[in-house]
Tab-separated table of C-alpha atoms in Angstrom:
chain	number	residue	atom	x	y	z
A	1	MET	CA	37.084	13.456	33.683
A	2	GLU	CA	33.367	13.023	33.251
A	3	SER	CA	31.489	15.245	30.885
A	4	CYS	CA	28.011	16.620	30.426
A	5	ASP	CA	25.426	15.556	27.895
A	6	PRO	CA	24.686	18.577	25.666
A	7	VAL	CA	21.024	17.659	25.131
A	8	LYS	CA	20.457	17.336	28.888
A	9	VAL	CA	22.239	20.648	29.555
A	10	LEU	CA	20.008	22.450	27.048
A	11	THR	CA	16.890	20.736	28.396
A	12	ASP	CA	17.791	21.562	32.014
A	13	ASN	CA	18.248	25.211	31.029
A	14	LYS	CA	14.994	25.283	29.042
A	15	ILE	CA	16.844	26.152	25.846
A	16	LYS	CA	15.509	24.950	22.513
A	17	LYS	CA	17.586	22.025	21.281
A	18	THR	CA	18.778	22.846	17.773
A	19	ASN	CA	21.443	20.895	15.919
A	20	GLN	CA	23.712	23.954	15.918
A	21	ARG	CA	23.429	24.515	19.690
A	22	ILE	CA	24.026	20.844	20.369
A	23	SER	CA	27.101	20.734	18.119
A	24	VAL	CA	28.593	23.903	19.660
A	25	LEU	CA	28.002	22.630	23.186
A	26	GLN	CA	29.453	19.215	22.334
A	27	LEU	CA	32.571	20.908	20.962
A	28	ILE	CA	32.910	23.019	24.131
A	29	ILE	CA	32.574	19.900	26.279
A	30	ASP	CA	35.135	18.039	24.169
A	31	LEU	CA	37.675	20.893	24.338
A	32	LYS	CA	38.068	20.707	28.129
A	33	SER	CA	40.107	23.929	28.028
A	34	PRO	CA	39.498	27.668	27.624
A	35	PHE	CA	38.399	28.737	24.150
A	36	THR	CA	37.670	31.779	22.024
A	37	VAL	CA	34.762	32.241	19.655
A	38	ALA	CA	37.308	32.450	16.816
A	39	GLY	CA	38.743	29.091	17.904
A	40	LEU	CA	35.285	27.526	17.878
A	41	HIS	CA	34.551	29.066	14.497
A	42	SER	CA	37.718	27.625	12.974
A	43	ARG	CA	36.345	24.177	13.807
A	44	LEU	CA	32.755	24.897	12.802
A	45	LYS	CA	33.087	27.312	9.863
A	46	GLU	CA	31.917	24.696	7.367
A	47	THR	CA	28.604	24.339	9.184
A	48	MET	CA	28.009	27.685	10.933
A	49	ASP	CA	28.552	31.374	10.291
A	50	LEU	CA	30.265	33.598	12.849
A	51	ALA	CA	27.131	35.615	13.714
A	52	THR	CA	25.217	32.461	14.621
A	53	LEU	CA	28.113	31.238	16.728
A	54	TYR	CA	28.274	34.548	18.626
A	55	ARG	CA	24.530	34.321	19.336
A	56	ILE	CA	24.908	30.769	20.673
A	57	VAL	CA	27.905	31.689	22.852
A	58	SER	CA	25.978	34.687	24.207
A	59	LEU	CA	22.975	32.467	24.986
A	60	PHE	CA	25.196	29.936	26.764
A	61	LYS	CA	26.856	32.686	28.792
A	62	GLU	CA	23.503	34.212	29.798
A	63	ASN	CA	22.406	30.781	31.058
A	64	ASP	CA	25.685	30.045	32.918
A	65	ILE	CA	26.504	27.110	30.661
A	66	ILE	CA	29.824	28.811	29.991
A	67	ARG	CA	31.657	31.571	31.848
A	68	GLU	CA	34.034	34.245	30.678
A	69	ILE	CA	37.621	34.197	31.891
A	70	LEU	CA	39.149	37.560	32.687
A	71	THR	CA	42.243	38.319	30.647
A	72	GLU	CA	44.484	41.324	30.199
A	73	SER	CA	44.052	41.167	26.444
A	74	GLU	CA	40.939	42.218	24.604
A	75	GLU	CA	40.367	38.661	23.436
A	76	ARG	CA	37.503	37.020	25.304
A	77	LEU	CA	38.138	33.543	26.647
A	78	TYR	CA	35.415	31.199	27.828
A	79	GLU	CA	35.176	27.834	29.547
A	80	ARG	CA	32.376	25.480	30.378
A	81	SER	CA	30.610	26.057	33.665
A	82	CYS	CA	29.349	22.840	35.162
A	83	ILE	CA	29.833	20.361	37.963
A	84	HIS	CA	32.723	18.825	36.007
A	85	ASN	CA	34.463	22.213	35.738
A	86	PRO	CA	33.827	24.170	38.958
A	87	VAL	CA	35.060	27.719	39.442
A	88	HIS	CA	38.843	27.755	39.685
A	89	PRO	CA	41.712	30.221	39.359
A	90	HIS	CA	43.789	30.685	36.224
A	91	LEU	CA	47.421	31.541	35.587
A	92	ALA	CA	48.215	33.974	32.789
A	93	CYS	CA	51.766	33.276	31.647
A	94	ARG	CA	53.509	36.576	30.935
A	95	ILE	CA	55.977	34.851	28.577
A	96	CYS	CA	53.852	32.681	26.277
A	97	GLY	CA	50.478	34.323	26.994
A	98	GLN	CA	48.779	31.003	27.677
A	99	ILE	CA	45.930	30.865	30.201
A	100	ILE	CA	46.284	27.763	32.390
A	101	CYS	CA	43.487	26.313	34.521
A	102	LEU	CA	44.602	25.680	38.100
A	103	THR	CA	42.943	23.351	40.592
A	104	GLU	CA	39.797	24.619	42.218
A	105	ILE	CA	39.908	26.495	45.493
A	106	PRO	CA	38.379	24.450	48.349
A	107	GLN	CA	34.844	25.493	49.279
A	108	ASN	CA	35.832	26.275	52.883
A	109	VAL	CA	38.301	28.901	51.597
A	110	LEU	CA	35.620	30.494	49.440
A	111	ASP	CA	33.211	30.441	52.387
A	112	SER	CA	35.851	32.181	54.524
A	113	VAL	CA	36.121	34.970	51.961
A	114	LYS	CA	32.350	35.389	51.933
A	115	THR	CA	32.368	35.516	55.756
A	116	LEU	CA	35.162	38.098	55.715
A	117	TYR	CA	33.036	40.367	53.515
A	118	HIS	CA	29.701	39.506	55.134
A	119	GLU	CA	28.296	43.004	54.582
A	120	HIS	CA	28.189	42.234	50.858
A	121	ILE	CA	26.509	39.507	48.850
A	122	ILE	CA	29.220	37.763	46.862
A	123	GLU	CA	27.605	35.832	44.043
A	124	ASP	CA	30.547	35.034	41.825
A	125	ALA	CA	34.329	35.047	42.000
A	126	SER	CA	37.096	35.095	39.439
A	127	ILE	CA	40.747	34.757	40.375
A	128	GLN	CA	43.593	35.077	37.941
A	129	PHE	CA	47.266	34.888	38.758
A	130	SER	CA	49.971	36.325	36.563
A	131	GLY	CA	53.390	34.731	36.340
A	132	ILE	CA	55.350	32.141	34.409
A	133	CYS	CA	53.910	28.746	33.465
A	134	SER	CA	55.766	25.490	34.022
A	135	ASN	CA	56.709	25.238	30.320
A	136	CYS	CA	58.342	28.675	30.283
A	137	LYS	CA	60.113	28.703	33.650
């Protein structure tokens, strides 16, 4: 899987390129899976305090560099939002609690949904399935 260049992503979004923002974004790109702010902090706590990390995550979310994944728990999960990680559904395993990324829904299916609800302007979609993951079944 290809990945994004953090400096280019920040530049393209007109965000000031600081060492902390670059290191957080590089970590997000390297993870290639959903993450929590606490999970990021456990990897960056030697170089960054939690308040700074929350500000960076909030900035990235506001600029659609990352997106939030809906979960039933109060814990917020995020994932990168880029051409290498298009919008896709997730499976929440009711046994182990893991959130699994599923393959993306074909564009023609998404277009059909937008056509079905043509009286509205659908700008974003989030689909989450609940069930049992392949490891738990």
